[in-house]
Short mmCIF file of C-alpha atoms and ligand atoms in Angstrom, two decimals:
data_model
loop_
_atom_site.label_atom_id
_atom_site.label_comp_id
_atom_site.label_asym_id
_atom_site.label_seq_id
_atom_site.Cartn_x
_atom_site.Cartn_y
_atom_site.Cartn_z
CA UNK A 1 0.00 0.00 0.00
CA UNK A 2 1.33 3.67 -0.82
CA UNK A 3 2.27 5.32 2.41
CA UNK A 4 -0.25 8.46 1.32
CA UNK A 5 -3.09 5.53 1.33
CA UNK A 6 -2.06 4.02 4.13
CA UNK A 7 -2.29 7.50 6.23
CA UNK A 8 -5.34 7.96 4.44
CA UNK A 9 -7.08 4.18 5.85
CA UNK A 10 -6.45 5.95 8.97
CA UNK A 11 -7.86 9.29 7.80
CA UNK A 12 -4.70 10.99 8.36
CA UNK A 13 -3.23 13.43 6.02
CA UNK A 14 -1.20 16.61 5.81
CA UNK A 15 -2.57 19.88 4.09
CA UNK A 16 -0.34 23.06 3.55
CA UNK A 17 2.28 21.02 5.23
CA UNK A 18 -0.05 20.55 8.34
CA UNK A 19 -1.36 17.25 9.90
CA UNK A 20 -4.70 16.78 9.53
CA UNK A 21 -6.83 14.38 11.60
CA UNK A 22 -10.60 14.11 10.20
CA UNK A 23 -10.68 17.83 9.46
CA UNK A 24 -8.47 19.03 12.30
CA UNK A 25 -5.42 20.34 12.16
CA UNK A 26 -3.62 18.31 14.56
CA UNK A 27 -1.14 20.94 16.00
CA UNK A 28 -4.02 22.87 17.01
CA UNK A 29 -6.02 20.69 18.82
CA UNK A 30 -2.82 20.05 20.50
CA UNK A 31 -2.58 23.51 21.45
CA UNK A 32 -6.03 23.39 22.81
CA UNK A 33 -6.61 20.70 24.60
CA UNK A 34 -2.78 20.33 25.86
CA UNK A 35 -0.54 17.09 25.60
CA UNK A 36 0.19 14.31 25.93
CA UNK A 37 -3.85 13.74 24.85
CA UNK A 38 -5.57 10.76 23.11
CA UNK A 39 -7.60 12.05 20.28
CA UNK A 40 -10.17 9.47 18.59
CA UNK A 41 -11.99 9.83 15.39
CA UNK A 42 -15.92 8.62 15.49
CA UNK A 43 -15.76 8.35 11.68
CA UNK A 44 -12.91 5.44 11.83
CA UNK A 45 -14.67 3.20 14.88
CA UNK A 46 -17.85 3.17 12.92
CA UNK A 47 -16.14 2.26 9.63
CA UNK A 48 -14.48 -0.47 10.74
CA UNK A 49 -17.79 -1.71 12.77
CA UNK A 50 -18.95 -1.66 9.39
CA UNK A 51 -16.72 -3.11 7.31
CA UNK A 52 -16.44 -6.20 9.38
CA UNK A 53 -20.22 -6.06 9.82
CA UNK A 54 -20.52 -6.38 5.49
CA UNK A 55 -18.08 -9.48 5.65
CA UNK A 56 -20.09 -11.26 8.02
CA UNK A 57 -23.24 -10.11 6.63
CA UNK A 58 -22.18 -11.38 3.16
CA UNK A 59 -22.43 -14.84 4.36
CA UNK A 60 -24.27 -15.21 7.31
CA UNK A 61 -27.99 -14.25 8.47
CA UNK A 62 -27.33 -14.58 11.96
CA UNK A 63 -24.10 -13.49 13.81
CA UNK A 64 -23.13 -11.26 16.73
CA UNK A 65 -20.03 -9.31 16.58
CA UNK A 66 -19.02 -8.29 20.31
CA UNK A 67 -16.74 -5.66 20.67
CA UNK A 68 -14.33 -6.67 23.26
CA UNK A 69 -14.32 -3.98 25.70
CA UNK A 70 -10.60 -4.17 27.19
CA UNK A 71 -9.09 -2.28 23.84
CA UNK A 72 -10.89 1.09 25.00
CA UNK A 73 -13.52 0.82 27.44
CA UNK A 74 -14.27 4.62 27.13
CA UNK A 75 -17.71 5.55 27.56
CA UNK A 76 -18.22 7.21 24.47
CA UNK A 77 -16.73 4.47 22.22
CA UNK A 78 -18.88 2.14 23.48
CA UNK A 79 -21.99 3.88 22.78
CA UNK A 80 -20.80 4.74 19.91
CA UNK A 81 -20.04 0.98 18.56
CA UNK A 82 -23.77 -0.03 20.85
CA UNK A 83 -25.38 2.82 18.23
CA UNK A 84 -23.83 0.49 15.17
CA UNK A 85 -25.47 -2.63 16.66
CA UNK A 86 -22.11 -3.69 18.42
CA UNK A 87 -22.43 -6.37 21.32
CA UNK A 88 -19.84 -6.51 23.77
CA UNK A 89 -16.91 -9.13 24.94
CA UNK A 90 -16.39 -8.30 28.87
CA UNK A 91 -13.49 -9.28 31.00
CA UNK A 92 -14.40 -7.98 34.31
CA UNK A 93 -16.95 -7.17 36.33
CA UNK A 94 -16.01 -3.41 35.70
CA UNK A 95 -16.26 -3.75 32.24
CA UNK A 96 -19.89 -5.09 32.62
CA UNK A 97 -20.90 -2.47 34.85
CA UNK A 98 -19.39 0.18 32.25
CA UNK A 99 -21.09 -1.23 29.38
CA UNK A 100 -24.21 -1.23 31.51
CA UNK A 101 -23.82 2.36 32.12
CA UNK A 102 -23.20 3.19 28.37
CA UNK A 103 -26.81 1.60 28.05
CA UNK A 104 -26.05 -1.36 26.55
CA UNK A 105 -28.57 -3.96 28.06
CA UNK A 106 -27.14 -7.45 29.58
CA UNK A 107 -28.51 -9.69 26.55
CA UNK A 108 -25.75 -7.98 24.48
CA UNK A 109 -22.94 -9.00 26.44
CA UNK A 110 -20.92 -12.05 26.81
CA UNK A 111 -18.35 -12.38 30.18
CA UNK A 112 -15.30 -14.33 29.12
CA UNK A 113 -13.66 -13.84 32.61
CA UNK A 114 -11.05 -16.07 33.46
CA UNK A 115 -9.81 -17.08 37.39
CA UNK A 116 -13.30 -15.68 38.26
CA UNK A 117 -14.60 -15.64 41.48
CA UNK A 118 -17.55 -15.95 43.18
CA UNK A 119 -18.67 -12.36 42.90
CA UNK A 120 -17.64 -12.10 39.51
CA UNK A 121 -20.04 -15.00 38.89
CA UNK A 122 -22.90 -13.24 41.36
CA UNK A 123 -22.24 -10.12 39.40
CA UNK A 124 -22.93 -11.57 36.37
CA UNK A 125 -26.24 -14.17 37.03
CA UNK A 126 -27.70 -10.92 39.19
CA UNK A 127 -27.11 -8.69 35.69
CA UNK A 128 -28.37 -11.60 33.39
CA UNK A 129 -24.91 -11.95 31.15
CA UNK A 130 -24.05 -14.99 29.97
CA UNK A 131 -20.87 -16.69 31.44
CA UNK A 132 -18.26 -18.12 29.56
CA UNK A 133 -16.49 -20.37 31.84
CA UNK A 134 -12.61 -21.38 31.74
CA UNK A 135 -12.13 -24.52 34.00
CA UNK A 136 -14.49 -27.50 35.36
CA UNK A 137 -14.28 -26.07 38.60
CA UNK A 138 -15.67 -23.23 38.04
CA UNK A 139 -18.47 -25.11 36.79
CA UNK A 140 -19.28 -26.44 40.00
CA UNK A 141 -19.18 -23.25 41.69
CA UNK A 142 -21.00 -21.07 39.41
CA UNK A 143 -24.06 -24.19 39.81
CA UNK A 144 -23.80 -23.52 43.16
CA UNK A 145 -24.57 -20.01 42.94
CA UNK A 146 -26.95 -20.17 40.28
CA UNK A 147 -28.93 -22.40 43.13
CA UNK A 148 -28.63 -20.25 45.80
CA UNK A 149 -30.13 -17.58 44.08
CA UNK A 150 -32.93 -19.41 42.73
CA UNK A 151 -31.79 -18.27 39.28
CA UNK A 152 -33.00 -20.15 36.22
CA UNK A 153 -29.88 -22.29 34.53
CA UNK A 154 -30.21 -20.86 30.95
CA UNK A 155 -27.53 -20.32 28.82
CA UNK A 156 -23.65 -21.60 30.05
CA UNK A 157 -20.78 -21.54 27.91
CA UNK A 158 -17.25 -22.90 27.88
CA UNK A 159 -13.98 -21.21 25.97
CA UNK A 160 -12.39 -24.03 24.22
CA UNK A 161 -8.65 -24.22 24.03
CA UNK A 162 -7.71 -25.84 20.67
CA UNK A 163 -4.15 -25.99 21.50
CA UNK A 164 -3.13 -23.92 18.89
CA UNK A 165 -2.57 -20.20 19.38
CA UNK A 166 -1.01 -17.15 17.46
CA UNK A 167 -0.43 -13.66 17.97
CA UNK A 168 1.89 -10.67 18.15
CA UNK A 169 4.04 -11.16 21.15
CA UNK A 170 4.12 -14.79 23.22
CA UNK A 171 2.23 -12.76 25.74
CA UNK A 172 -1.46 -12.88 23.07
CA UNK A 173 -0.86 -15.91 22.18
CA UNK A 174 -3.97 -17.74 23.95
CA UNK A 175 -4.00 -21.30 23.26
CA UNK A 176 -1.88 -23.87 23.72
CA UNK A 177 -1.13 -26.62 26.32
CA UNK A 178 1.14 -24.52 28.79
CA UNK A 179 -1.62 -21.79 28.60
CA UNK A 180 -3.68 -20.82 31.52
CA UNK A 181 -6.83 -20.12 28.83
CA UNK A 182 -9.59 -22.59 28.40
CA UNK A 183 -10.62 -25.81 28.51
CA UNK A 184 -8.41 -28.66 26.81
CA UNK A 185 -9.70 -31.58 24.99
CA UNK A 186 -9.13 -34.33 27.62
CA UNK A 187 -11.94 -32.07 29.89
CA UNK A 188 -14.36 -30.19 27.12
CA UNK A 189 -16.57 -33.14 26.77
CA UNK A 190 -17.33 -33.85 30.55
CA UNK A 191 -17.80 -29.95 30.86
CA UNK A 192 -20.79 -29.77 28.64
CA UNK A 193 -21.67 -33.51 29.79
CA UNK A 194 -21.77 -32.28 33.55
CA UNK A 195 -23.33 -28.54 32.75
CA UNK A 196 -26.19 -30.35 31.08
CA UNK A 197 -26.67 -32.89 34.01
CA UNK A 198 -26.93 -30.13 36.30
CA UNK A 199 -29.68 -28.70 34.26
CA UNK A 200 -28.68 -25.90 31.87
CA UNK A 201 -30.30 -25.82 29.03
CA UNK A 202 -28.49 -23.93 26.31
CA UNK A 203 -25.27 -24.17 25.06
CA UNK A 204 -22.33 -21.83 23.69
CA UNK A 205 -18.69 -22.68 23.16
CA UNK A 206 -15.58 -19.97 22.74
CA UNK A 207 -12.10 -19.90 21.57
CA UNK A 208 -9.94 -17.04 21.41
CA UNK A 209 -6.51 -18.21 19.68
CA UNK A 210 -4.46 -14.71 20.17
CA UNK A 211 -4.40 -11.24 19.41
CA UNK A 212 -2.73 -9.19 16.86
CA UNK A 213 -2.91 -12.09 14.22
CA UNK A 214 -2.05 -10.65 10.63
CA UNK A 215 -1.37 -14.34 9.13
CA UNK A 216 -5.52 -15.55 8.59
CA UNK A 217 -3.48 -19.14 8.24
CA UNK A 218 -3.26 -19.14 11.67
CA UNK A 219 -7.36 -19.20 12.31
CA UNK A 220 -7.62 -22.01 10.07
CA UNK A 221 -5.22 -24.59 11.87
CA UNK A 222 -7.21 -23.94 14.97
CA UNK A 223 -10.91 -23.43 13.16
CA UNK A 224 -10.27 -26.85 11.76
CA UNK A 225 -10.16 -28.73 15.09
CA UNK A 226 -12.76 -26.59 16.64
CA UNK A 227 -15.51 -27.44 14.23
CA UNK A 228 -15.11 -30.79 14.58
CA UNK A 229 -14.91 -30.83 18.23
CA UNK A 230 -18.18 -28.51 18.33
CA UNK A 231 -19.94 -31.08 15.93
CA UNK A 232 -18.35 -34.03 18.54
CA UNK A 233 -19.95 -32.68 21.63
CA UNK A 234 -22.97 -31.33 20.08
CA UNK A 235 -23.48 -35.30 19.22
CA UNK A 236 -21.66 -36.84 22.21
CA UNK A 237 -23.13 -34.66 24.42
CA UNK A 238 -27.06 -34.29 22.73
CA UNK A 239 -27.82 -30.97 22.44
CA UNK A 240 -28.02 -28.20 19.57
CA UNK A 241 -25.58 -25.17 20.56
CA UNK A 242 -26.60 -21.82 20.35
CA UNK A 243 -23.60 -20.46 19.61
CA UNK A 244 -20.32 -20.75 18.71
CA UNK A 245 -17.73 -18.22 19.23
CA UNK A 246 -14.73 -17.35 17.15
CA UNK A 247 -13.31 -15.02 19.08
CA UNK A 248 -11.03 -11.86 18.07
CA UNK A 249 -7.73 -10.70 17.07
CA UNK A 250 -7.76 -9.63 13.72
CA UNK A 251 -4.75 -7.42 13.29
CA UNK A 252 -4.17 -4.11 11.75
CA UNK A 253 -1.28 -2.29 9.88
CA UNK A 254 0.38 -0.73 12.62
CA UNK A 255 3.70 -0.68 10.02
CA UNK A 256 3.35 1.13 6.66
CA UNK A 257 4.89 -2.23 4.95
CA UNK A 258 2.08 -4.15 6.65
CA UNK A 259 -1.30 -4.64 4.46
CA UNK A 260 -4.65 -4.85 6.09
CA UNK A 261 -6.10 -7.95 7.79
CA UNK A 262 -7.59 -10.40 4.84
CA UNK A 263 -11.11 -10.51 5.38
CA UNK A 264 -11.51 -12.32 2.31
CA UNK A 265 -9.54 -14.99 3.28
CA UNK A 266 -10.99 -15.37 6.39
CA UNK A 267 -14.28 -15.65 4.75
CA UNK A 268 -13.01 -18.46 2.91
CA UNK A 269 -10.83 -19.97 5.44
CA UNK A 270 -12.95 -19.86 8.55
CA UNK A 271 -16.70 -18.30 7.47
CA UNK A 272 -17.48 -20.58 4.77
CA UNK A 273 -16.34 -23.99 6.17
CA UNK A 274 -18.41 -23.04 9.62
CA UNK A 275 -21.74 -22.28 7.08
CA UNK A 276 -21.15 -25.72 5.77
CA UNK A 277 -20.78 -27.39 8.94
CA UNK A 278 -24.24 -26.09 9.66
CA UNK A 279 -25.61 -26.51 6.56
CA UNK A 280 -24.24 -30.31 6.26
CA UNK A 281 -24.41 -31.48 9.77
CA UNK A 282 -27.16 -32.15 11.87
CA UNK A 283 -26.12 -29.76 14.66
CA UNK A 284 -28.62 -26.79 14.50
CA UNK A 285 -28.17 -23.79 13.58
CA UNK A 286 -25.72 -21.79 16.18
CA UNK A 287 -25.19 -17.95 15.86
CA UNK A 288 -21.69 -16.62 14.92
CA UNK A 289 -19.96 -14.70 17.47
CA UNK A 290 -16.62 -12.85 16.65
CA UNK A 291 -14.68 -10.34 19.06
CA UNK A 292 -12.89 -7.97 17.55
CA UNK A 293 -10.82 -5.70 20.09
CA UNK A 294 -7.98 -3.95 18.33
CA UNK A 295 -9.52 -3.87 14.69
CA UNK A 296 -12.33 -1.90 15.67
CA UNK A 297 -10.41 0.74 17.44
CA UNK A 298 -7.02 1.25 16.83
CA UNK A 299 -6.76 3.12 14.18
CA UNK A 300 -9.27 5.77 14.95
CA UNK A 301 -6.73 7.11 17.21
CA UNK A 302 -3.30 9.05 17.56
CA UNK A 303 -2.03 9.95 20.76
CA UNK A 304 0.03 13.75 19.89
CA UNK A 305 2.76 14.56 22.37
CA UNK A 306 5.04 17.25 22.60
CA UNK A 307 8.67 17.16 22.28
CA UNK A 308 10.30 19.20 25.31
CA UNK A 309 14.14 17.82 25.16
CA UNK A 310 16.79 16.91 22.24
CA UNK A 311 19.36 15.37 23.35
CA UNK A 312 22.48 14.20 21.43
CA UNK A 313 25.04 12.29 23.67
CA UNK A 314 27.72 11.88 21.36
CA UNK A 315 25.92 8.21 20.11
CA UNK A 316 22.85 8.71 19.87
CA UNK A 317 19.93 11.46 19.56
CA UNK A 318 17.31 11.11 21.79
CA UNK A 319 13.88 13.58 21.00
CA UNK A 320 11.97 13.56 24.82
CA UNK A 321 8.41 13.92 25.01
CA UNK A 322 5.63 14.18 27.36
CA UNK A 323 4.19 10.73 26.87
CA UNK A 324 6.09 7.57 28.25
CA UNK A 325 5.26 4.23 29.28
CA UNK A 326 2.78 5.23 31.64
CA UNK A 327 0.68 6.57 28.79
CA UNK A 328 1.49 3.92 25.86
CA UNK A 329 2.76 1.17 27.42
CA UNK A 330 2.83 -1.18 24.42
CA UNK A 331 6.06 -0.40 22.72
CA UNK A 332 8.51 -1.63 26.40
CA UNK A 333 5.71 -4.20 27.28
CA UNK A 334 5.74 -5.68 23.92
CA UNK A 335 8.42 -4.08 21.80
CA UNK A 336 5.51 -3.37 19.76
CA UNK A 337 5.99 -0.75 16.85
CA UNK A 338 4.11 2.49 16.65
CA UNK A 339 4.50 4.57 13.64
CA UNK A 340 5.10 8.36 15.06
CA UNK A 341 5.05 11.35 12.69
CA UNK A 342 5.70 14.96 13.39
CA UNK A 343 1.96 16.69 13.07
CA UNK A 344 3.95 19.15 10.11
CA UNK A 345 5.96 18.60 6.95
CA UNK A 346 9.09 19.78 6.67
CA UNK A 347 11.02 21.87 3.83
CA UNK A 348 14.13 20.65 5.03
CA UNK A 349 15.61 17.42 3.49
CA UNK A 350 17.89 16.66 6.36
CA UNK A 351 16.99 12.96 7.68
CA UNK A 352 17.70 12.20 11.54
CA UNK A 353 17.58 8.89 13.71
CA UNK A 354 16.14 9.27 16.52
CA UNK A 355 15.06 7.52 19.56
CA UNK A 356 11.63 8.83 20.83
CA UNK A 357 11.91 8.61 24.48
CA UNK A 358 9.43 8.91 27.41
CA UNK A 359 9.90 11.15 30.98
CA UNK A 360 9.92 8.09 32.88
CA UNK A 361 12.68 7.30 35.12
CA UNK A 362 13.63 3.67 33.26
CA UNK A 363 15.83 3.29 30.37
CA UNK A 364 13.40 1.19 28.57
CA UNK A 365 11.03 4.29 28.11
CA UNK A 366 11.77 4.14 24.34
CA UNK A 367 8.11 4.36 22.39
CA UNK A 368 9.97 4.25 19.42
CA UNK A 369 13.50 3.68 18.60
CA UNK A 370 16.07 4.06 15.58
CA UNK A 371 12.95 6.20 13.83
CA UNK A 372 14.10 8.08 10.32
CA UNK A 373 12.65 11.59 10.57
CA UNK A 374 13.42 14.69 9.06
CA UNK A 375 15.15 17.27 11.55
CA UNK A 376 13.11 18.12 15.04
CA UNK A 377 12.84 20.79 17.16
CA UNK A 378 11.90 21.41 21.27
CA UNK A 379 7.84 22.40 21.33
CA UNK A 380 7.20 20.71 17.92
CA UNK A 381 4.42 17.80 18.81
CA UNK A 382 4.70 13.86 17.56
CA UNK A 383 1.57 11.71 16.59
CA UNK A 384 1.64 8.50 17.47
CA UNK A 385 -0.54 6.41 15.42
CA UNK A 386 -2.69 3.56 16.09
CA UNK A 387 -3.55 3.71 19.92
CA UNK A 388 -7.03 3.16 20.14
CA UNK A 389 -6.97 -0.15 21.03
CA UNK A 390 -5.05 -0.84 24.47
CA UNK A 391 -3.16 2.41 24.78
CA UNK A 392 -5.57 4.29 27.21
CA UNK A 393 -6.81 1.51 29.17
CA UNK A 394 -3.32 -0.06 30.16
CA UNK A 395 -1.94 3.19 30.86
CA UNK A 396 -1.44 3.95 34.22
CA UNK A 397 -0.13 6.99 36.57
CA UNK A 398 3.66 5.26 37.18
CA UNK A 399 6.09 8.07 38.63
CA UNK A 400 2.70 10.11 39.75
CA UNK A 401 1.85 11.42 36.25
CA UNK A 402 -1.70 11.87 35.98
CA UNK A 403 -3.42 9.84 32.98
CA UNK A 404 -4.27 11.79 30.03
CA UNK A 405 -7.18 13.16 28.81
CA UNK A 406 -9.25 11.37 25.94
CA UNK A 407 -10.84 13.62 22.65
CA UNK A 408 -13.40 13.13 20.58
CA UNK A 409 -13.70 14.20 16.59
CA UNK A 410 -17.27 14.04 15.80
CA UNK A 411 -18.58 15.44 12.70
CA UNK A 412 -15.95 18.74 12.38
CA UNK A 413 -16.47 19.14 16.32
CA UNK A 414 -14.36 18.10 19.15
CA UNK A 415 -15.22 17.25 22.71
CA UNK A 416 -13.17 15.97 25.76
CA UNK A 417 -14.43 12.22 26.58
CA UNK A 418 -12.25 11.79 29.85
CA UNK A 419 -10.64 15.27 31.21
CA UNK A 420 -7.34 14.63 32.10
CA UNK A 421 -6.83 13.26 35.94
CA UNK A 422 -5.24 15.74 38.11
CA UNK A 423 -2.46 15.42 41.49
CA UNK A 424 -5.64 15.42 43.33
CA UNK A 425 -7.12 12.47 41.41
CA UNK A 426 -4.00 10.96 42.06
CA UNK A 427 -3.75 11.10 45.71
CA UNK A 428 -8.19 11.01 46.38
CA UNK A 429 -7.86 7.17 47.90
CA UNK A 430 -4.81 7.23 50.00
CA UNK A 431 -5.41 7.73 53.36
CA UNK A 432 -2.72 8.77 55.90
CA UNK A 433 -2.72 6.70 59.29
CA UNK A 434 -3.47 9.06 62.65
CA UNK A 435 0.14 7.71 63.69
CA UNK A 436 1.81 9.04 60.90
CA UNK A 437 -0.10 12.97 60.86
N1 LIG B 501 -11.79 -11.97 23.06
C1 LIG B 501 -11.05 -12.36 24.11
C2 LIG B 501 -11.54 -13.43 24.97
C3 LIG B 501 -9.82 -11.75 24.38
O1 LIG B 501 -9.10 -12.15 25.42
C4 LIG B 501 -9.37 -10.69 23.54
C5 LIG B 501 -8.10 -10.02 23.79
C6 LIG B 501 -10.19 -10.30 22.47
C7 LIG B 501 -11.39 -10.97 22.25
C8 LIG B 501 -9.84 -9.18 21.54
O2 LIG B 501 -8.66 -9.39 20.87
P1 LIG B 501 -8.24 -8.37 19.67
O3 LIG B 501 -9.29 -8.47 18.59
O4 LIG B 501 -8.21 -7.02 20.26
O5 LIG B 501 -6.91 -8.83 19.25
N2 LIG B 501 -2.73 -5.82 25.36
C9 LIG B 501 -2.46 -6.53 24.14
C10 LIG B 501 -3.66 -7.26 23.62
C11 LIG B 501 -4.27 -8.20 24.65
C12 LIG B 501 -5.48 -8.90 24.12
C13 LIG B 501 -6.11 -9.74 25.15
N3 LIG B 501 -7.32 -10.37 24.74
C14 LIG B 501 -1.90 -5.54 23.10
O6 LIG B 501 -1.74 -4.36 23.42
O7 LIG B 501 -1.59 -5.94 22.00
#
């Protein structure tokens, strides 16, 4: 893909040598709203609702796709994506009770916890979400509850591990026999065997093989063995599921080399052969569920930051800016690459390599390093693309820097979706001990 296209998937581009994001200049809403700032574009979340929405919608009559809420659990995204007909992936209890908030009612949303406890599991049965359990155990203990509050046993599902995972970093990768995800062949049947002899009555099964999957060859090694185990317990077992989940982690092109995720191979690879399972088969006719996380909202957002040191040591150049770890945490956790351009074009032809380094007090605050950019000044300000999907909600207020604040483009206006925390924020929990005033 041409670099100008590329920006342009993103809806990025530079006018009279100015970036543009949407129709903002990005310099000035910099300037306005103060950095380092997350700045999200509407438009982009409800295109790429969309465009998965057509793929699935090309083959398939009935499917769910459920957001899953950990890549940006901001308010205002989620109602935005709830407005599109979104349903919602939780991991937590808090994520529930956001998505609640936002409006979204508890027959849109699946819970695929994992080492959940007993409140988690009151949480949920009290809110009506369906469960998506990851061991045997919890099983047992979830029946338990479901008794002592006299709640009806409806739906129960299981994640399935397939013992075959992918992903970007060994940390996403999801599946596999040394992974703490799921339920493993040698214990899936006498799950649903043992949920059904305690009396639920409908049936859903998961997988989620990784995150940040580019290669769609990696879905089909594990969609292969999942169909046929779902068609094995749904006869094994004796009962008609009602649905089956696919999970998430379509990846995006966080690199300009890197093309867009292949829907049309996944279509083929995955889609298709689960329509002819159910079209073949005599297993019912389960509902499609996908969770897409990152696809849906990465790229609708750049996080701009300002440089305020540049600092040659003799080896290296270093350009310092007011984002670090704490606010894109990615890049150390990960080594995960961000592209970062300066929000202006330059006349000048002169190329530097820099390192793009954070304010926090570790040598690993690097959020992007070796980076070929033409020559930067202190008080020009850096976008850093692609941070709409776990940027804001893994940052965190390391070395007492307040979290950032969160913007909205919407239709040629802005708004603020989170102010930024303040010291106060910071410190509102703590409580001193009367020994220590
Ligand atoms: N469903 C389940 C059960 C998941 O655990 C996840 C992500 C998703 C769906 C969505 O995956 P996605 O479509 O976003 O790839 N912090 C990491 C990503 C962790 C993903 C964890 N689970 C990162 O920054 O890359």
């Amino acid at each position: 893909m041409e670099y100008s296209e590329w920006l342009k998937r993103k809806d990025l581009q530079f006018i009279d040598n100015k970036l543009y994001f949407s129709s903002f200049n990005v310099q000035e809403l910099a300037m306005e709203y103060g950095t380092p700032v997350y700045i999200t574009n509407e438009k982009i979340v409800r295109t790429r609702f969309n465009q998965i929405n057509d793929v699935l919608k090309s083959v398939l009559n009935d499917y769910n796709i459920h957001y899953a809420v950990k890549a940006n659990s901001n308010l205002s995204v989620l109602t935005i994506l709830h407005s599109e007909g979104s349903y919602f992936d939780c991991t937590s209890q808090g994520e529930i009770y956001s998505c609640l908030k936002a409006g979204i009612t508890s027959d849109k949303i699946i819970y695929t916890g994992n080492m959940f406890t007993d409140e988690d599991f009151k949480f949920a049965i009290e809110n009506n979400v369906i469960i998506n359990l990851d061991s045997l155990s919890q099983l047992d203990r979830v029946n338990k509850i479901y008794e002592s509050l006299r709640k009806e046993k409806k739906v129960i599902s299981f994640r399935y591990n397939p013992e075959f995972g992918a992903g970007h970093h060994v940390h996403d990768i999801t599946a596999g026999k040394e992974i703490k995800f799921g339920i493993l062949d040698n214990q899936i049947f006498d799950a649903y065997q043992k949920a059904k002899d305690f009396g639920f009555r409908q049936f859903g099964i998961h997988i989620h093989i990784g995150s940040g999957i580019t290669n769609v060859m990696n879905y089909q090694k594990a969609i292969d063995k999942y169909l046929s185990i779902v068609e094995e317990i749904s006869k094994k077992v004796g009962f008609e599921f009602e649905f089956v989940d696919f999970g998430g982690g379509f990846g995006i092109p966080y690199h300009p080399n890197e093309e867009p995720f292949n829907f049309d191979l996944y279509k083929k690879l995955v889609l298709v052969p689960f329509i002819d399972l159910i079209n073949n088969r005599d297993i019912g006719e389960p509902v499609l569920k996908i969770e897409p996380g990152r696809f849906l909202t990465a790229e609708s957002t750049i996080l701009v930051t300002k440089i305020n040191t540049i600092k040659d040591n003799g080896y290296k150049t270093f350009v310092g800016v007011d984002a670090g770890f704490n606010t894109l945490i990615r890049p150390i956790l990960y080594g995960s690459y961000h592209h970062i351009i300066p929000c202006f074009m330059s006349e000048t032809a002169k190329t530097m390599k820099y390192d793009i380094a954070g304010p926090i007090c570790e040598s690993g605050d690097i959020l992007g390093k070796d980076r070929e950019i033409f020559e930067l000044n202190e008080g020009d300000t850096l976008a850093i693309l692609d941070t709409g999907a776990y940027g804001y909600t893994m940052s965190s207020c390391y070395n007492s820097r307040p979290r950032a604040a969160e913007i909205l483009l919407s239709n040629g206006k802005s708004y603020i979706i989170r102010e930024a925390e303040t010291y106060e924020d910071l410190l509102q929990n703590q409580k001193v001990p009367d020994h220590l005033k």
